[in-house]
Amino acid sequence: MLFLTDEMKREIILEHYSFPDNKKKIKEDEYKNYEVIRMDSDSCIDDITIFLKKENGIITECFFNGLGCALSTAATDILCNLVINKDIKDALYIIEQYENMLHEKEYDAEVLDELIAFSNTYKQAARIKCASIGAEGITKIIKGENKDE
């Protein structure tokens, strides 16, 4: 498990916000190659589209595009890093542990890696939506709840 000071947490969030690994644009005609969901927020500028590809029960690609605040961009970026090359069950477990942490429930910190940077988010309840918008979107895609998008 990572132990991070508050300063280290801010640095991780800022790094993934400023230089996200998994934020990229694709042409609209390429959308058909992915499972896609658009997620937005009523309380923040967050409006992101998440793209996911699965092969034989393994997530082979996960990326996003759009506009998001520092928390939603960084959290979605880190989540994409963590679910790529994971089977569906493991990806859902990581997301469940992350959401547990955000809501001050018991969680398995061993699987969260840099998501631990969001461990203080619960102190600002309005920011939980920002920090969880990517997790919610990835979960909906995995569970097939994006089909009417």
Backbone as numpy.savetxt, mean C-alpha at the origin, in Angstrom:
# Nx Ny Nz CAx CAy CAz Cx Cy Cz
12.87 -7.59 13.35 12.03 -6.41 13.35 12.92 -5.16 13.35
12.50 -4.19 12.58 13.21 -2.92 12.55 12.85 -2.09 13.78
13.84 -1.49 14.40 13.56 -0.47 15.41 13.88 0.86 14.77
12.91 1.74 14.77 13.08 3.03 14.11 12.76 4.17 15.06
13.63 5.17 15.07 13.32 6.40 15.79 12.28 7.17 14.99
11.67 8.16 15.60 10.70 8.99 14.88 11.34 9.65 13.66
12.57 10.07 13.80 13.28 10.69 12.68 13.49 9.69 11.54
13.84 8.47 11.88 14.03 7.44 10.85 12.70 7.13 10.15
11.61 7.12 10.91 10.29 6.89 10.31 9.96 7.99 9.32
10.21 9.24 9.70 9.96 10.36 8.79 10.81 10.25 7.53
12.05 9.84 7.68 12.95 9.70 6.52 12.45 8.62 5.56
11.99 7.50 6.09 11.47 6.43 5.24 10.25 6.92 4.47
9.33 7.57 5.16 8.12 8.08 4.51 8.48 9.10 3.44
9.35 10.03 3.77 9.75 11.05 2.80 10.45 10.44 1.59
11.31 9.46 1.83 12.03 8.80 0.72 11.05 8.11 -0.24
10.09 7.37 0.31 9.13 6.66 -0.55 8.11 7.60 -1.18
7.89 8.75 -0.57 7.02 9.76 -1.17 7.75 10.48 -2.30
8.99 10.87 -2.06 9.74 11.64 -3.05 10.24 10.79 -4.22
10.61 9.55 -3.93 11.19 8.66 -4.93 10.56 7.27 -4.86
9.27 7.17 -5.15 8.61 5.86 -5.04 9.15 4.87 -6.07
9.37 3.64 -5.62 9.86 2.57 -6.48 8.79 2.08 -7.44
7.54 2.17 -7.03 6.46 1.48 -7.73 5.39 2.42 -8.29
5.74 3.67 -8.51 4.80 4.60 -9.12 5.21 4.76 -10.57
4.28 4.38 -11.46 4.60 4.54 -12.88 3.33 4.68 -13.69
3.49 5.32 -14.83 2.37 5.52 -15.74 2.44 4.46 -16.83
1.26 4.00 -17.21 1.17 3.14 -18.37 0.05 3.69 -19.25
0.06 3.30 -20.52 -0.98 3.74 -21.43 -2.28 3.04 -21.09
-3.38 3.75 -21.31 -4.68 3.22 -20.93 -4.97 1.88 -21.61
-4.47 1.69 -22.83 -4.73 0.41 -23.51 -3.96 -0.74 -22.87
-3.00 -0.44 -21.98 -2.28 -1.49 -21.26 -3.00 -1.91 -19.98
-4.02 -1.16 -19.57 -4.75 -1.48 -18.34 -5.29 -2.91 -18.37
-5.65 -3.38 -19.58 -6.26 -4.71 -19.71 -5.31 -5.82 -19.27
-4.02 -5.52 -19.17 -3.04 -6.52 -18.75 -2.96 -6.69 -17.23
-3.74 -5.89 -16.50 -3.65 -5.85 -15.04 -5.04 -5.90 -14.42
-5.08 -6.27 -13.17 -6.27 -6.04 -12.37 -6.08 -4.64 -11.80
-7.11 -3.82 -11.91 -6.96 -2.39 -11.64 -8.08 -1.93 -10.69
-7.71 -1.00 -9.82 -8.71 -0.33 -8.98 -8.29 1.11 -8.76
-9.26 1.99 -8.80 -9.02 3.39 -8.47 -9.52 3.64 -7.06
-8.67 4.26 -6.26 -9.00 4.55 -4.87 -8.85 6.06 -4.66
-9.85 6.65 -3.99 -9.72 8.07 -3.66 -10.25 8.31 -2.26
-10.02 9.50 -1.79 -10.37 9.86 -0.42 -11.19 11.13 -0.41
-12.18 11.16 0.46 -12.98 12.37 0.65 -12.27 13.39 1.53
-11.29 12.92 2.30 -10.67 13.79 3.30 -9.26 14.23 2.95
-8.75 13.82 1.80 -7.37 14.16 1.42 -7.28 14.21 -0.11
-6.13 14.57 -0.64 -5.96 14.66 -2.08 -5.79 13.30 -2.75
-5.76 12.25 -1.96 -5.45 10.92 -2.48 -6.42 10.49 -3.58
-5.86 10.17 -4.73 -6.61 9.65 -5.87 -5.62 8.82 -6.67
-5.55 7.53 -6.34 -4.55 6.66 -6.95 -5.22 5.48 -7.65
-4.55 4.99 -8.65 -4.96 3.78 -9.35 -3.89 2.73 -9.11
-4.33 1.56 -8.67 -3.41 0.46 -8.35 -3.55 -0.60 -9.43
-2.41 -1.12 -9.86 -2.33 -2.15 -10.89 -1.67 -3.38 -10.29
-2.27 -4.53 -10.52 -1.74 -5.76 -9.94 -1.85 -6.89 -10.96
-0.83 -7.72 -11.00 -0.85 -8.89 -11.87 -0.50 -10.10 -11.03
-1.29 -11.18 -11.21 -1.06 -12.44 -10.51 -0.82 -13.54 -11.54
0.08 -14.43 -11.21 0.31 -15.62 -12.03 0.49 -16.80 -11.10
-0.36 -17.82 -11.28 -0.30 -19.03 -10.46 -0.34 -18.72 -8.97
-1.19 -17.77 -8.58 -1.36 -17.44 -7.17 -0.28 -16.57 -6.57
0.64 -16.08 -7.42 1.73 -15.22 -6.96 1.53 -13.82 -7.56
1.73 -12.81 -6.75 1.66 -11.43 -7.25 2.99 -11.14 -7.95
2.92 -10.94 -9.25 4.14 -10.73 -10.03 4.43 -9.25 -10.29
3.37 -8.44 -10.26 3.55 -7.00 -10.43 2.54 -6.27 -9.56
2.97 -5.16 -9.02 2.09 -4.29 -8.25 2.69 -2.89 -8.30
1.92 -1.96 -8.85 2.38 -0.58 -8.91 1.17 0.34 -8.91
1.41 1.62 -8.86 0.31 2.58 -8.77 0.68 3.85 -9.51
-0.35 4.67 -9.72 -0.16 5.98 -10.31 -1.23 6.89 -9.73
-1.04 8.17 -9.89 -2.01 9.13 -9.41 -1.39 10.11 -8.43
-2.27 10.77 -7.71 -1.86 11.81 -6.78 -2.17 11.37 -5.36
-1.20 11.51 -4.50 -1.42 11.14 -3.12 -0.57 11.96 -2.18
-1.02 12.08 -0.95 -0.24 12.75 0.08 0.97 11.88 0.42
1.82 12.38 1.29 3.04 11.65 1.65 2.73 10.29 2.24
1.74 10.22 3.12 1.43 8.94 3.77 0.88 7.92 2.79
-0.08 8.31 1.95 -0.66 7.33 1.04 0.35 6.88 -0.02
1.13 7.80 -0.53 2.13 7.44 -1.54 3.19 6.52 -0.95
3.73 6.89 0.18 4.79 6.08 0.80 4.28 4.71 1.21
3.13 4.65 1.84 2.59 3.37 2.29 2.27 2.46 1.12
1.67 3.01 0.07 1.35 2.21 -1.11 2.62 1.71 -1.77
3.62 2.55 -1.84 4.90 2.15 -2.45 5.54 1.00 -1.68
5.59 1.12 -0.37 6.20 0.07 0.46 5.37 -1.21 0.37
4.05 -1.08 0.39 3.20 -2.26 0.26 3.45 -2.98 -1.06
3.56 -2.22 -2.13 3.87 -2.85 -3.43 5.17 -3.64 -3.33
6.19 -3.04 -2.75 7.47 -3.75 -2.58 7.27 -5.06 -1.82
6.45 -5.04 -0.79 6.30 -6.20 0.07 5.44 -7.31 -0.52
4.49 -6.98 -1.39 3.60 -8.03 -1.92 4.11 -8.64 -3.22
4.98 -7.95 -3.93 5.51 -8.51 -5.17 6.28 -9.79 -4.84
6.01 -10.81 -5.63 6.59 -12.15 -5.49 6.08 -12.92 -4.28
5.00 -12.47 -3.69 4.36 -13.18 -2.58 3.13 -13.90 -3.10
2.79 -15.02 -2.45 1.52 -15.63 -2.81 0.41 -14.82 -2.15
-0.81 -15.04 -2.62 -1.96 -14.26 -2.18 -2.12 -14.32 -0.66
-2.01 -15.50 -0.10 -2.19 -15.68 1.35 -1.17 -14.83 2.13
0.09 -14.87 1.72 1.12 -14.10 2.42 0.91 -12.60 2.25
0.50 -12.17 1.05 0.24 -10.75 0.82 -0.90 -10.25 1.71
-1.97 -11.04 1.78 -3.09 -10.65 2.64 -2.70 -10.63 4.11
-1.81 -11.53 4.51 -1.33 -11.55 5.90 -0.55 -10.27 6.21
0.33 -9.87 5.31 1.10 -8.64 5.50 0.15 -7.45 5.65
-0.83 -7.37 4.76 -1.78 -6.26 4.80 -2.59 -6.30 6.10
-3.01 -7.47 6.51 -3.76 -7.59 7.76 -2.93 -7.11 8.95
-1.67 -7.48 8.99 -0.80 -7.06 10.10 -0.59 -5.55 10.07
-0.43 -4.99 8.89 -0.28 -3.54 8.74 -1.54 -2.82 9.25
-2.71 -3.29 8.82 -3.95 -2.65 9.28 -4.14 -2.82 10.78
-3.76 -3.96 11.31 -3.82 -4.13 12.77 -2.96 -3.10 13.47
-1.74 -2.88 12.96 -0.85 -1.89 13.56 -1.49 -0.49 13.50
-2.05 -0.14 12.36 -2.66 1.18 12.21 -3.81 1.41 13.19
-4.49 0.32 13.56 -5.66 0.42 14.44 -5.36 -0.03 15.87
-4.06 -0.04 16.21 -3.60 -0.35 17.57 -4.02 -1.73 18.06
-4.09 -2.68 17.15 -4.37 -4.06 17.51 -3.05 -4.82 17.53
-3.08 -6.03 18.06 -1.89 -6.86 18.07 -1.50 -7.18 16.63
-0.18 -7.12 16.33 0.28 -7.36 14.97 1.65 -8.04 14.98
1.97 -8.65 13.86 3.24 -9.33 13.64 4.20 -8.37 12.96
5.04 -7.72 13.72 5.96 -6.71 13.19 7.01 -7.31 12.26
7.26 -8.60 12.39 8.31 -9.25 11.59 8.04 -9.16 10.09
6.78 -9.06 9.69 6.46 -9.06 8.26 6.32 -7.66 7.68
6.41 -6.64 8.50 6.08 -5.28 8.05 7.24 -4.50 7.45
8.46 -4.88 7.74 9.62 -4.19 7.17 9.44 -2.67 7.35
9.58 -1.89 6.30 9.51 -0.43 6.41 8.12 0.10 6.74
7.09 -0.72 6.66 5.76 -0.26 7.07 5.71 0.11 8.54
6.69 -0.35 9.30 6.80 0.03 10.72 6.89 1.55 10.85
7.33 2.23 9.80 7.41 3.70 9.82 6.05 4.34 10.09
4.98 3.59 9.89 3.63 4.13 10.09 3.04 3.75 11.45
3.88 3.29 12.35 3.38 2.79 13.65 2.77 3.87 14.53
3.05 5.12 14.27 2.46 6.21 15.07 1.24 6.84 14.42
0.83 6.32 13.27 -0.28 6.92 12.53 -1.56 6.97 13.34
-1.78 5.99 14.19 -3.00 5.95 15.00 -3.17 7.21 15.84
-2.10 7.93 16.11 -2.18 9.14 16.92 -2.91 10.27 16.20
-3.00 10.15 14.88 -3.74 11.11 14.06 -4.77 10.32 13.27
-5.90 10.07 13.89 -6.90 9.17 13.32 -7.28 9.52 11.88
-7.32 10.80 11.55 -7.70 11.20 10.19 -6.68 10.72 9.16
-5.48 10.45 9.59 -4.42 10.03 8.66 -4.41 8.51 8.42
-5.18 7.78 9.20 -5.24 6.32 9.00 -5.76 6.01 7.61
-6.77 6.75 7.15 -7.31 6.54 5.79 -6.21 6.74 4.75
-5.40 7.76 4.92 -4.30 8.01 3.98 -3.32 6.84 3.97
-2.97 6.39 5.15 -1.97 5.32 5.27 -2.51 3.97 4.83
-3.82 3.82 4.74 -4.38 2.51 4.41 -5.05 2.43 3.04
-5.07 3.51 2.28 -5.77 3.51 1.00 -5.17 2.48 0.03
-3.86 2.35 0.00 -3.22 1.36 -0.86 -3.49 -0.05 -0.41
-3.45 -0.27 0.89 -3.74 -1.60 1.44 -5.17 -2.02 1.11
-6.08 -1.09 1.23 -7.48 -1.37 0.91 -7.64 -1.72 -0.57
-6.96 -0.96 -1.42 -7.05 -1.21 -2.86 -6.46 -2.55 -3.26
-5.29 -2.87 -2.74 -4.66 -4.16 -3.05 -5.53 -5.30 -2.56
-6.09 -5.17 -1.38 -6.97 -6.20 -0.83 -8.19 -6.39 -1.72
-8.80 -5.30 -2.15 -9.98 -5.40 -3.02 -9.64 -6.11 -4.33
-8.49 -5.80 -4.90 -8.10 -6.49 -6.14 -7.95 -7.98 -5.88
-7.20 -8.34 -4.84 -6.95 -9.74 -4.53 -8.26 -10.49 -4.31
-9.22 -9.86 -3.65 -10.49 -10.51 -3.33 -11.51 -10.39 -4.45
-11.12 -9.74 -5.56 -12.02 -9.61 -6.70 -13.10 -8.57 -6.53
-12.91 -7.64 -5.61 -13.91 -6.61 -5.32 -13.71 -5.37 -6.19
-12.87 -5.47 -7.20 -12.60 -4.35 -8.09 -13.31 -4.51 -9.43
-14.08 -5.53 -9.60 -14.63 -5.89 -10.91 -15.60 -4.87 -11.47
-16.23 -4.08 -10.65 -17.19 -3.10 -11.14 -16.58 -1.72 -11.30
-15.25 -1.64 -11.18 -14.59 -0.32 -11.27 -14.58 0.17 -12.71
